[in-house]
Structures are given as C-alpha cells and as structure tokens.
Amino acid sequence: SQTIHQWPATLVQPVGSPLSLECTVEGTSNPNLYWYRQAAGRGLQLLFYSVGIGQISSEVPQNLSASRPQDRQFILSSKKLLLSDSGFYLCAWSVEAGQTEAFFGQGTRLTVV
Amino acid sequence: TQLLEQSPQFLSIQEGENLTVYCNSSSVFSSLQWYRQEPGEGPVLLVTVVTGGEVKKLKRLTFQFGDARKDSSLHITAAQPGDTGLYLCAGTRGYALNFGKGTSLLVTP
C-alpha cells in the first residue's frame, strides 16, 4: 500500500533562517507531488506541483522554492523565512495529475518568530 | 480570486440536526471532490462526483453535483459530533486540485 511521510510535524524558526521540509512517498512510482499551505485552518493554497523528477511548477510567486531530487521525494525550501511564511504545510500525491484523489501527509505546522 | 466558493464558512449545530453546505464556481469542472479535515491532520477524500446531476450517498452524507458541473452540495442527515471538521471541496485546474476555503462544522452533543 502507498504511504506518504512528511516531517517535521512542528517547527519554530526565527525570521531570516532557512527552511527545509521533506516529503516522501512509498509504494508507488512516478507520483504527481504537491505542496499546499493552509492558513488558520482554512482552505489550501497550492504552492508547487511536480509531475516528474526535476520538474517543478510554481503556482504562487513567493519566498519559497521546491525541488524533486528523486522520484518519490519532494522538498520545500526557503533561504530566509518571513513572518508571513507561518502556516500549515501539506504535502500530497496523486496517481494522475489533478484528476484523481490526492493523498495528504500529516502536515507541518511552521511558526516563524 | 477564489475559484471555488464555499458556504457557509462556519456552522455550529446540535447533534441530530440536518445541514447542507455548498460549493459554487463560475467555472465548469470535469469533477469535484469533497474532503474532510480534522485539526492538525491532512484532508481525507470523502467522494468524487463526475457526472452532472450525479448524487452519491455515503452513509448519512449525500453529495450532489450540479447539472452544469459548476457547483456541488453536501447534505448531512442527523449530524453527530464525529462529523465535526473542516469540509473542503476541490476541483481540477490544470495539473492540480484547487480547493475552496472550506466549511468549518461543529456538532455539539
């Protein structure tokens, strides 16, 4: 069966520090991968998606970047965090690009102080 | 601009009541999905509706896709405290799912 792992679960970082959130998927090949951000328990904002290794599409220009160094690994990064980067970050995968169920990780609660 | 508008944003009801939440858009979708999210966790899929006018039932939950495939509704019969959570609708745009802001439901005993 397929599983998705996302870590860390919680993170408190000072303004200006770097960020690296990691997501890995097991039990499937060539998944479509996504990073979403959710503010204050509300809707999910799509940040990045990837349909293959090294292929990253950005939905919203901002202080973040994403990379996919391996087929089932998706990383969200920042060189210098801003207060506005605080939120709940969710990694997800799907079999087909946007057409089928998205399976979500447990999320990372990021607080920038 | 928000592609999918959900209403109401918040809903607090007592156990046993019925409720309906809505997901509306000016765009046509090939399918819409409904997810339920509990605090501190990722969303979990409840249902996917594909055909205009389609009705799907999941125990006490009834999902309907509008004839024009621009809107959807979720009706819960005899709500229970376990139904508490954030209900999100999502539709495909390009390569990824786009989500509404959700309806936060609280069911009190």
PDB file of N, CA and C in Angstrom, chain B residues 11-107:
ATOM      1  N   LEU B  11     -20.355  26.710  10.715  1.00  0.00           N
ATOM      2  CA  LEU B  11     -21.668  26.170  11.023  1.00  0.00           C
ATOM      3  C   LEU B  11     -21.577  25.426  12.352  1.00  0.00           C
ATOM      4  N   SER B  12     -22.420  25.838  13.306  1.00  0.00           N
ATOM      5  CA  SER B  12     -22.459  25.187  14.606  1.00  0.00           C
ATOM      6  C   SER B  12     -23.872  24.686  14.845  1.00  0.00           C
ATOM      7  N   ILE B  13     -24.034  23.381  14.992  1.00  0.00           N
ATOM      8  CA  ILE B  13     -25.350  22.804  15.165  1.00  0.00           C
ATOM      9  C   ILE B  13     -25.321  21.781  16.291  1.00  0.00           C
ATOM     10  N   GLN B  14     -26.519  21.339  16.665  1.00  0.00           N
ATOM     11  CA  GLN B  14     -26.617  20.323  17.700  1.00  0.00           C
ATOM     12  C   GLN B  14     -26.783  18.941  17.068  1.00  0.00           C
ATOM     13  N   GLU B  15     -26.353  17.964  17.808  1.00  0.00           N
ATOM     14  CA  GLU B  15     -26.480  16.573  17.365  1.00  0.00           C
ATOM     15  C   GLU B  15     -27.926  16.282  16.956  1.00  0.00           C
ATOM     16  N   GLY B  16     -28.055  15.595  15.812  1.00  0.00           N
ATOM     17  CA  GLY B  16     -29.376  15.216  15.338  1.00  0.00           C
ATOM     18  C   GLY B  16     -29.939  16.139  14.264  1.00  0.00           C
ATOM     19  N   GLU B  17     -29.380  17.330  14.135  1.00  0.00           N
ATOM     20  CA  GLU B  17     -29.869  18.269  13.115  1.00  0.00           C
ATOM     21  C   GLU B  17     -29.342  17.882  11.737  1.00  0.00           C
ATOM     22  N   ASN B  18     -30.034  18.387  10.727  1.00  0.00           N
ATOM     23  CA  ASN B  18     -29.593  18.213   9.332  1.00  0.00           C
ATOM     24  C   ASN B  18     -28.918  19.499   8.867  1.00  0.00           C
ATOM     25  N   LEU B  19     -28.037  19.381   7.877  1.00  0.00           N
ATOM     26  CA  LEU B  19     -27.363  20.560   7.354  1.00  0.00           C
ATOM     27  C   LEU B  19     -26.958  20.338   5.910  1.00  0.00           C
ATOM     28  N   THR B  20     -26.786  21.461   5.206  1.00  0.00           N
ATOM     29  CA  THR B  20     -26.294  21.425   3.826  1.00  0.00           C
ATOM     30  C   THR B  20     -25.217  22.477   3.668  1.00  0.00           C
ATOM     31  N   VAL B  21     -24.123  22.110   3.054  1.00  0.00           N
ATOM     32  CA  VAL B  21     -23.061  23.061   2.722  1.00  0.00           C
ATOM     33  C   VAL B  21     -22.877  23.072   1.219  1.00  0.00           C
ATOM     34  N   TYR B  22     -22.396  24.202   0.705  1.00  0.00           N
ATOM     35  CA  TYR B  22     -22.376  24.425  -0.723  1.00  0.00           C
ATOM     36  C   TYR B  22     -20.984  24.766  -1.236  1.00  0.00           C
ATOM     37  N   CYS B  23     -20.790  24.401  -2.490  1.00  0.00           N
ATOM     38  CA  CYS B  23     -19.534  24.687  -3.181  1.00  0.00           C
ATOM     39  C   CYS B  23     -19.913  25.214  -4.563  1.00  0.00           C
ATOM     40  N   ASN B  24     -19.572  26.462  -4.841  1.00  0.00           N
ATOM     41  CA  ASN B  24     -20.009  27.098  -6.083  1.00  0.00           C
ATOM     42  C   ASN B  24     -18.845  27.687  -6.864  1.00  0.00           C
ATOM     43  N   SER B  25     -18.999  27.682  -8.177  1.00  0.00           N
ATOM     44  CA  SER B  25     -17.979  28.254  -9.046  1.00  0.00           C
ATOM     45  C   SER B  25     -18.619  28.772 -10.322  1.00  0.00           C
ATOM     46  N   SER B  26     -17.945  29.699 -10.969  1.00  0.00           N
ATOM     47  CA  SER B  26     -18.397  30.158 -12.283  1.00  0.00           C
ATOM     48  C   SER B  26     -17.771  29.310 -13.386  1.00  0.00           C
ATOM     49  N   SER B  27     -16.884  28.404 -13.003  1.00  0.00           N
ATOM     50  CA  SER B  27     -16.198  27.547 -13.975  1.00  0.00           C
ATOM     51  C   SER B  27     -16.812  26.153 -13.996  1.00  0.00           C
ATOM     52  N   VAL B  28     -16.690  25.499 -15.131  1.00  0.00           N
ATOM     53  CA  VAL B  28     -17.134  24.121 -15.270  1.00  0.00           C
ATOM     54  C   VAL B  28     -15.985  23.188 -14.897  1.00  0.00           C
ATOM     55  N   PHE B  29     -16.289  22.170 -14.138  1.00  0.00           N
ATOM     56  CA  PHE B  29     -15.285  21.196 -13.730  1.00  0.00           C
ATOM     57  C   PHE B  29     -15.625  19.816 -14.278  1.00  0.00           C
ATOM     58  N   SER B  30     -14.607  19.079 -14.662  1.00  0.00           N
ATOM     59  CA  SER B  30     -14.839  17.705 -15.090  1.00  0.00           C
ATOM     60  C   SER B  30     -15.223  16.835 -13.894  1.00  0.00           C
ATOM     61  N   SER B  31     -14.782  17.214 -12.721  1.00  0.00           N
ATOM     62  CA  SER B  31     -15.171  16.514 -11.497  1.00  0.00           C
ATOM     63  C   SER B  31     -14.916  17.419 -10.305  1.00  0.00           C
ATOM     64  N   LEU B  32     -15.604  17.130  -9.233  1.00  0.00           N
ATOM     65  CA  LEU B  32     -15.379  17.836  -7.969  1.00  0.00           C
ATOM     66  C   LEU B  32     -15.183  16.790  -6.881  1.00  0.00           C
ATOM     67  N   GLN B  33     -14.344  17.124  -5.941  1.00  0.00           N
ATOM     68  CA  GLN B  33     -14.108  16.229  -4.829  1.00  0.00           C
ATOM     69  C   GLN B  33     -14.447  16.919  -3.514  1.00  0.00           C
ATOM     70  N   TRP B  34     -14.884  16.139  -2.552  1.00  0.00           N
ATOM     71  CA  TRP B  34     -15.123  16.622  -1.194  1.00  0.00           C
ATOM     72  C   TRP B  34     -14.157  15.911  -0.250  1.00  0.00           C
ATOM     73  N   TYR B  35     -13.508  16.724   0.591  1.00  0.00           N
ATOM     74  CA  TYR B  35     -12.584  16.221   1.590  1.00  0.00           C
ATOM     75  C   TYR B  35     -13.054  16.661   2.970  1.00  0.00           C
ATOM     76  N   ARG B  36     -12.645  15.886   3.962  1.00  0.00           N
ATOM     77  CA  ARG B  36     -12.882  16.260   5.354  1.00  0.00           C
ATOM     78  C   ARG B  36     -11.534  16.286   6.076  1.00  0.00           C
ATOM     79  N   GLN B  37     -11.334  17.373   6.827  1.00  0.00           N
ATOM     80  CA  GLN B  37     -10.065  17.540   7.515  1.00  0.00           C
ATOM     81  C   GLN B  37     -10.296  17.769   9.001  1.00  0.00           C
ATOM     82  N   GLU B  38      -9.561  17.034   9.813  1.00  0.00           N
ATOM     83  CA  GLU B  38      -9.598  17.243  11.257  1.00  0.00           C
ATOM     84  C   GLU B  38      -8.385  18.077  11.663  1.00  0.00           C
ATOM     85  N   PRO B  39      -8.490  18.792  12.778  1.00  0.00           N
ATOM     86  CA  PRO B  39      -7.392  19.693  13.189  1.00  0.00           C
ATOM     87  C   PRO B  39      -6.051  18.981  13.264  1.00  0.00           C
ATOM     88  N   GLY B  40      -5.034  19.604  12.679  1.00  0.00           N
ATOM     89  CA  GLY B  40      -3.683  19.059  12.748  1.00  0.00           C
ATOM     90  C   GLY B  40      -3.419  17.885  11.832  1.00  0.00           C
ATOM     91  N   GLU B  41      -4.361  17.581  10.931  1.00  0.00           N
ATOM     92  CA  GLU B  41      -4.164  16.461  10.019  1.00  0.00           C
ATOM     93  C   GLU B  41      -4.408  16.904   8.583  1.00  0.00           C
ATOM     94  N   GLY B  42      -4.012  16.044   7.649  1.00  0.00           N
ATOM     95  CA  GLY B  42      -4.267  16.336   6.251  1.00  0.00           C
ATOM     96  C   GLY B  42      -5.690  15.964   5.872  1.00  0.00           C
ATOM     97  N   PRO B  43      -6.225  16.568   4.810  1.00  0.00           N
ATOM     98  CA  PRO B  43      -7.579  16.240   4.347  1.00  0.00           C
ATOM     99  C   PRO B  43      -7.667  14.799   3.863  1.00  0.00           C
ATOM    100  N   VAL B  44      -8.858  14.223   4.005  1.00  0.00           N
ATOM    101  CA  VAL B  44      -9.120  12.864   3.544  1.00  0.00           C
ATOM    102  C   VAL B  44     -10.311  12.894   2.614  1.00  0.00           C
ATOM    103  N   LEU B  45     -10.178  12.242   1.470  1.00  0.00           N
ATOM    104  CA  LEU B  45     -11.239  12.254   0.472  1.00  0.00           C
ATOM    105  C   LEU B  45     -12.498  11.564   0.964  1.00  0.00           C
ATOM    106  N   LEU B  46     -13.643  12.221   0.743  1.00  0.00           N
ATOM    107  CA  LEU B  46     -14.940  11.610   1.027  1.00  0.00           C
ATOM    108  C   LEU B  46     -15.557  11.039  -0.253  1.00  0.00           C
ATOM    109  N   VAL B  47     -15.564  11.843  -1.316  1.00  0.00           N
ATOM    110  CA  VAL B  47     -16.229  11.411  -2.538  1.00  0.00           C
ATOM    111  C   VAL B  47     -15.734  12.232  -3.716  1.00  0.00           C
ATOM    112  N   THR B  48     -15.863  11.665  -4.898  1.00  0.00           N
ATOM    113  CA  THR B  48     -15.645  12.374  -6.160  1.00  0.00           C
ATOM    114  C   THR B  48     -16.925  12.289  -6.976  1.00  0.00           C
ATOM    115  N   VAL B  49     -17.407  13.435  -7.457  1.00  0.00           N
ATOM    116  CA  VAL B  49     -18.573  13.448  -8.341  1.00  0.00           C
ATOM    117  C   VAL B  49     -18.102  13.859  -9.726  1.00  0.00           C
ATOM    118  N   VAL B  50     -18.631  13.168 -10.722  1.00  0.00           N
ATOM    119  CA  VAL B  50     -18.117  13.318 -12.081  1.00  0.00           C
ATOM    120  C   VAL B  50     -19.193  13.756 -13.075  1.00  0.00           C
ATOM    121  N   THR B  51     -20.367  13.182 -12.969  1.00  0.00           N
ATOM    122  CA  THR B  51     -21.425  13.414 -13.946  1.00  0.00           C
ATOM    123  C   THR B  51     -22.374  14.511 -13.456  1.00  0.00           C
ATOM    124  N   GLY B  52     -22.736  15.446 -14.344  1.00  0.00           N
ATOM    125  CA  GLY B  52     -23.687  16.485 -13.984  1.00  0.00           C
ATOM    126  C   GLY B  52     -24.987  15.882 -13.475  1.00  0.00           C
ATOM    127  N   GLY B  53     -25.478  16.376 -12.330  1.00  0.00           N
ATOM    128  CA  GLY B  53     -26.693  15.845 -11.744  1.00  0.00           C
ATOM    129  C   GLY B  53     -26.495  14.625 -10.872  1.00  0.00           C
ATOM    130  N   GLU B  54     -25.261  14.160 -10.796  1.00  0.00           N
ATOM    131  CA  GLU B  54     -24.972  12.939 -10.033  1.00  0.00           C
ATOM    132  C   GLU B  54     -25.225  13.126  -8.549  1.00  0.00           C
ATOM    133  N   VAL B  55     -25.767  12.086  -7.931  1.00  0.00           N
ATOM    134  CA  VAL B  55     -25.967  12.066  -6.481  1.00  0.00           C
ATOM    135  C   VAL B  55     -25.264  10.833  -5.921  1.00  0.00           C
ATOM    136  N   LYS B  56     -24.436  11.074  -4.904  1.00  0.00           N
ATOM    137  CA  LYS B  56     -23.769   9.954  -4.243  1.00  0.00           C
ATOM    138  C   LYS B  56     -24.051  10.009  -2.758  1.00  0.00           C
ATOM    139  N   LYS B  57     -24.238   8.821  -2.178  1.00  0.00           N
ATOM    140  CA  LYS B  57     -24.508   8.746  -0.745  1.00  0.00           C
ATOM    141  C   LYS B  57     -23.418   7.962  -0.049  1.00  0.00           C
ATOM    142  N   LEU B  58     -23.010   8.487   1.105  1.00  0.00           N
ATOM    143  CA  LEU B  58     -22.020   7.839   1.944  1.00  0.00           C
ATOM    144  C   LEU B  58     -22.592   7.859   3.355  1.00  0.00           C
ATOM    145  N   LYS B  59     -23.305   6.783   3.699  1.00  0.00           N
ATOM    146  CA  LYS B  59     -23.995   6.693   4.981  1.00  0.00           C
ATOM    147  C   LYS B  59     -24.935   7.884   5.150  1.00  0.00           C
ATOM    148  N   ARG B  60     -24.696   8.773   6.077  1.00  0.00           N
ATOM    149  CA  ARG B  60     -25.598   9.905   6.311  1.00  0.00           C
ATOM    150  C   ARG B  60     -25.232  11.136   5.458  1.00  0.00           C
ATOM    151  N   LEU B  61     -24.244  10.999   4.617  1.00  0.00           N
ATOM    152  CA  LEU B  61     -23.804  12.112   3.781  1.00  0.00           C
ATOM    153  C   LEU B  61     -24.307  11.913   2.356  1.00  0.00           C
ATOM    154  N   THR B  62     -24.892  12.964   1.780  1.00  0.00           N
ATOM    155  CA  THR B  62     -25.380  12.938   0.404  1.00  0.00           C
ATOM    156  C   THR B  62     -24.703  14.058  -0.363  1.00  0.00           C
ATOM    157  N   PHE B  63     -24.066  13.692  -1.460  1.00  0.00           N
ATOM    158  CA  PHE B  63     -23.338  14.641  -2.291  1.00  0.00           C
ATOM    159  C   PHE B  63     -24.057  14.772  -3.630  1.00  0.00           C
ATOM    160  N   GLN B  64     -24.166  16.009  -4.109  1.00  0.00           N
ATOM    161  CA  GLN B  64     -24.807  16.235  -5.404  1.00  0.00           C
ATOM    162  C   GLN B  64     -23.928  17.136  -6.249  1.00  0.00           C
ATOM    163  N   PHE B  65     -23.812  16.801  -7.520  1.00  0.00           N
ATOM    164  CA  PHE B  65     -23.074  17.604  -8.489  1.00  0.00           C
ATOM    165  C   PHE B  65     -24.103  18.321  -9.344  1.00  0.00           C
ATOM    166  N   GLY B  66     -23.954  19.620  -9.524  1.00  0.00           N
ATOM    167  CA  GLY B  66     -24.919  20.375 -10.304  1.00  0.00           C
ATOM    168  C   GLY B  66     -24.981  19.924 -11.752  1.00  0.00           C
ATOM    169  N   ASP B  67     -26.131  20.146 -12.377  1.00  0.00           N
ATOM    170  CA  ASP B  67     -26.322  19.727 -13.766  1.00  0.00           C
ATOM    171  C   ASP B  67     -25.275  20.340 -14.689  1.00  0.00           C
ATOM    172  N   ALA B  68     -24.907  21.581 -14.423  1.00  0.00           N
ATOM    173  CA  ALA B  68     -23.936  22.279 -15.268  1.00  0.00           C
ATOM    174  C   ALA B  68     -22.501  22.027 -14.833  1.00  0.00           C
ATOM    175  N   ARG B  69     -22.313  21.216 -13.807  1.00  0.00           N
ATOM    176  CA  ARG B  69     -20.985  20.845 -13.283  1.00  0.00           C
ATOM    177  C   ARG B  69     -20.197  22.076 -12.833  1.00  0.00           C
ATOM    178  N   LYS B  70     -20.932  23.047 -12.260  1.00  0.00           N
ATOM    179  CA  LYS B  70     -20.262  24.218 -11.703  1.00  0.00           C
ATOM    180  C   LYS B  70     -20.397  24.283 -10.189  1.00  0.00           C
ATOM    181  N   ASP B  71     -21.238  23.447  -9.621  1.00  0.00           N
ATOM    182  CA  ASP B  71     -21.465  23.544  -8.194  1.00  0.00           C
ATOM    183  C   ASP B  71     -21.773  22.172  -7.616  1.00  0.00           C
ATOM    184  N   SER B  72     -21.674  22.104  -6.304  1.00  0.00           N
ATOM    185  CA  SER B  72     -21.937  20.851  -5.610  1.00  0.00           C
ATOM    186  C   SER B  72     -22.432  21.149  -4.207  1.00  0.00           C
ATOM    187  N   SER B  73     -23.138  20.186  -3.642  1.00  0.00           N
ATOM    188  CA  SER B  73     -23.615  20.347  -2.270  1.00  0.00           C
ATOM    189  C   SER B  73     -23.375  19.072  -1.482  1.00  0.00           C
ATOM    190  N   LEU B  74     -23.260  19.251  -0.193  1.00  0.00           N
ATOM    191  CA  LEU B  74     -23.092  18.140   0.746  1.00  0.00           C
ATOM    192  C   LEU B  74     -24.172  18.272   1.813  1.00  0.00           C
ATOM    193  N   HIS B  75     -24.999  17.258   1.932  1.00  0.00           N
ATOM    194  CA  HIS B  75     -26.060  17.257   2.932  1.00  0.00           C
ATOM    195  C   HIS B  75     -25.761  16.174   3.957  1.00  0.00           C
ATOM    196  N   ILE B  76     -25.820  16.552   5.217  1.00  0.00           N
ATOM    197  CA  ILE B  76     -25.624  15.583   6.299  1.00  0.00           C
ATOM    198  C   ILE B  76     -26.925  15.438   7.070  1.00  0.00           C
ATOM    199  N   THR B  77     -27.362  14.221   7.204  1.00  0.00           N
ATOM    200  CA  THR B  77     -28.592  13.920   7.940  1.00  0.00           C
ATOM    201  C   THR B  77     -28.243  13.474   9.360  1.00  0.00           C
ATOM    202  N   ALA B  78     -28.974  14.002  10.313  1.00  0.00           N
ATOM    203  CA  ALA B  78     -28.793  13.606  11.721  1.00  0.00           C
ATOM    204  C   ALA B  78     -27.330  13.685  12.129  1.00  0.00           C
ATOM    205  N   ALA B  79     -26.803  14.895  12.090  1.00  0.00           N
ATOM    206  CA  ALA B  79     -25.376  15.100  12.358  1.00  0.00           C
ATOM    207  C   ALA B  79     -24.969  14.570  13.730  1.00  0.00           C
ATOM    208  N   GLN B  80     -23.749  14.069  13.782  1.00  0.00           N
ATOM    209  CA  GLN B  80     -23.187  13.543  15.021  1.00  0.00           C
ATOM    210  C   GLN B  80     -21.902  14.295  15.361  1.00  0.00           C
ATOM    211  N   PRO B  81     -21.502  14.309  16.627  1.00  0.00           N
ATOM    212  CA  PRO B  81     -20.253  15.008  16.992  1.00  0.00           C
ATOM    213  C   PRO B  81     -19.053  14.554  16.182  1.00  0.00           C
ATOM    214  N   GLY B  82     -19.047  13.309  15.754  1.00  0.00           N
ATOM    215  CA  GLY B  82     -17.956  12.795  14.936  1.00  0.00           C
ATOM    216  C   GLY B  82     -17.893  13.408  13.558  1.00  0.00           C
ATOM    217  N   ASP B  83     -18.944  14.129  13.154  1.00  0.00           N
ATOM    218  CA  ASP B  83     -18.943  14.810  11.852  1.00  0.00           C
ATOM    219  C   ASP B  83     -18.195  16.141  11.928  1.00  0.00           C
ATOM    220  N   THR B  84     -17.840  16.567  13.102  1.00  0.00           N
ATOM    221  CA  THR B  84     -17.114  17.831  13.279  1.00  0.00           C
ATOM    222  C   THR B  84     -15.825  17.830  12.479  1.00  0.00           C
ATOM    223  N   GLY B  85     -15.583  18.931  11.773  1.00  0.00           N
ATOM    224  CA  GLY B  85     -14.363  19.038  10.978  1.00  0.00           C
ATOM    225  C   GLY B  85     -14.502  20.119   9.925  1.00  0.00           C
ATOM    226  N   LEU B  86     -13.472  20.237   9.111  1.00  0.00           N
ATOM    227  CA  LEU B  86     -13.468  21.192   8.010  1.00  0.00           C
ATOM    228  C   LEU B  86     -13.776  20.439   6.725  1.00  0.00           C
ATOM    229  N   TYR B  87     -14.817  20.850   6.031  1.00  0.00           N
ATOM    230  CA  TYR B  87     -15.229  20.207   4.790  1.00  0.00           C
ATOM    231  C   TYR B  87     -14.778  21.066   3.620  1.00  0.00           C
ATOM    232  N   LEU B  88     -13.988  20.461   2.762  1.00  0.00           N
ATOM    233  CA  LEU B  88     -13.376  21.169   1.648  1.00  0.00           C
ATOM    234  C   LEU B  88     -13.837  20.576   0.329  1.00  0.00           C
ATOM    235  N   CYS B  89     -14.183  21.437  -0.610  1.00  0.00           N
ATOM    236  CA  CYS B  89     -14.423  20.946  -1.951  1.00  0.00           C
ATOM    237  C   CYS B  89     -13.215  21.309  -2.810  1.00  0.00           C
ATOM    238  N   ALA B  90     -12.980  20.526  -3.844  1.00  0.00           N
ATOM    239  CA  ALA B  90     -11.813  20.729  -4.690  1.00  0.00           C
ATOM    240  C   ALA B  90     -12.146  20.363  -6.124  1.00  0.00           C
ATOM    241  N   GLY B  91     -11.588  21.142  -7.043  1.00  0.00           N
ATOM    242  CA  GLY B  91     -11.780  20.865  -8.457  1.00  0.00           C
ATOM    243  C   GLY B  91     -10.462  20.963  -9.185  1.00  0.00           C
ATOM    244  N   THR B  92     -10.374  20.244 -10.282  1.00  0.00           N
ATOM    245  CA  THR B  92      -9.122  20.219 -11.031  1.00  0.00           C
ATOM    246  C   THR B  92      -8.979  21.465 -11.898  1.00  0.00           C
ATOM    247  N   ARG B  93      -7.815  22.069 -11.786  1.00  0.00           N
ATOM    248  CA  ARG B  93      -7.466  23.179 -12.670  1.00  0.00           C
ATOM    249  C   ARG B  93      -6.043  22.931 -13.136  1.00  0.00           C
ATOM    250  N   GLY B  94      -5.878  22.654 -14.401  1.00  0.00           N
ATOM    251  CA  GLY B  94      -4.543  22.327 -14.889  1.00  0.00           C
ATOM    252  C   GLY B  94      -4.098  20.984 -14.345  1.00  0.00           C
ATOM    253  N   TYR B  95      -2.963  20.976 -13.666  1.00  0.00           N
ATOM    254  CA  TYR B  95      -2.395  19.733 -13.177  1.00  0.00           C
ATOM    255  C   TYR B  95      -2.715  19.443 -11.722  1.00  0.00           C
ATOM    256  N   ALA B  96      -3.373  20.339 -11.048  1.00  0.00           N
ATOM    257  CA  ALA B  96      -3.533  20.138  -9.614  1.00  0.00           C
ATOM    258  C   ALA B  96      -4.932  20.472  -9.150  1.00  0.00           C
ATOM    259  N   LEU B  97      -5.255  19.964  -7.975  1.00  0.00           N
ATOM    260  CA  LEU B  97      -6.537  20.273  -7.361  1.00  0.00           C
ATOM    261  C   LEU B  97      -6.489  21.656  -6.730  1.00  0.00           C
ATOM    262  N   ASN B  98      -7.539  22.436  -6.965  1.00  0.00           N
ATOM    263  CA  ASN B  98      -7.707  23.720  -6.301  1.00  0.00           C
ATOM    264  C   ASN B  98      -8.836  23.603  -5.303  1.00  0.00           C
ATOM    265  N   PHE B  99      -8.588  24.098  -4.106  1.00  0.00           N
ATOM    266  CA  PHE B  99      -9.533  23.928  -3.019  1.00  0.00           C
ATOM    267  C   PHE B  99     -10.287  25.209  -2.704  1.00  0.00           C
ATOM    268  N   GLY B 100     -11.529  25.033  -2.233  1.00  0.00           N
ATOM    269  CA  GLY B 100     -12.254  26.131  -1.638  1.00  0.00           C
ATOM    270  C   GLY B 100     -11.716  26.398  -0.239  1.00  0.00           C
ATOM    271  N   LYS B 101     -12.237  27.438   0.429  1.00  0.00           N
ATOM    272  CA  LYS B 101     -11.764  27.770   1.767  1.00  0.00           C
ATOM    273  C   LYS B 101     -12.375  26.890   2.840  1.00  0.00           C
ATOM    274  N   GLY B 102     -13.405  26.138   2.478  1.00  0.00           N
ATOM    275  CA  GLY B 102     -13.942  25.171   3.418  1.00  0.00           C
ATOM    276  C   GLY B 102     -15.092  25.676   4.269  1.00  0.00           C
ATOM    277  N   THR B 103     -15.842  24.717   4.792  1.00  0.00           N
ATOM    278  CA  THR B 103     -16.880  24.982   5.798  1.00  0.00           C
ATOM    279  C   THR B 103     -16.463  24.282   7.072  1.00  0.00           C
ATOM    280  N   SER B 104     -16.322  25.067   8.132  1.00  0.00           N
ATOM    281  CA  SER B 104     -15.939  24.512   9.424  1.00  0.00           C
ATOM    282  C   SER B 104     -17.203  24.148  10.190  1.00  0.00           C
ATOM    283  N   LEU B 105     -17.405  22.854  10.415  1.00  0.00           N
ATOM    284  CA  LEU B 105     -18.620  22.347  11.059  1.00  0.00           C
ATOM    285  C   LEU B 105     -18.315  21.899  12.481  1.00  0.00           C
ATOM    286  N   LEU B 106     -19.160  22.364  13.410  1.00  0.00           N
ATOM    287  CA  LEU B 106     -19.074  21.927  14.807  1.00  0.00           C
ATOM    288  C   LEU B 106     -20.419  21.332  15.196  1.00  0.00           C
ATOM    289  N   VAL B 107     -20.408  20.079  15.597  1.00  0.00           N
ATOM    290  CA  VAL B 107     -21.615  19.415  16.050  1.00  0.00           C
ATOM    291  C   VAL B 107     -21.474  19.138  17.540  1.00  0.00           C
TER     292      VAL B 107
END
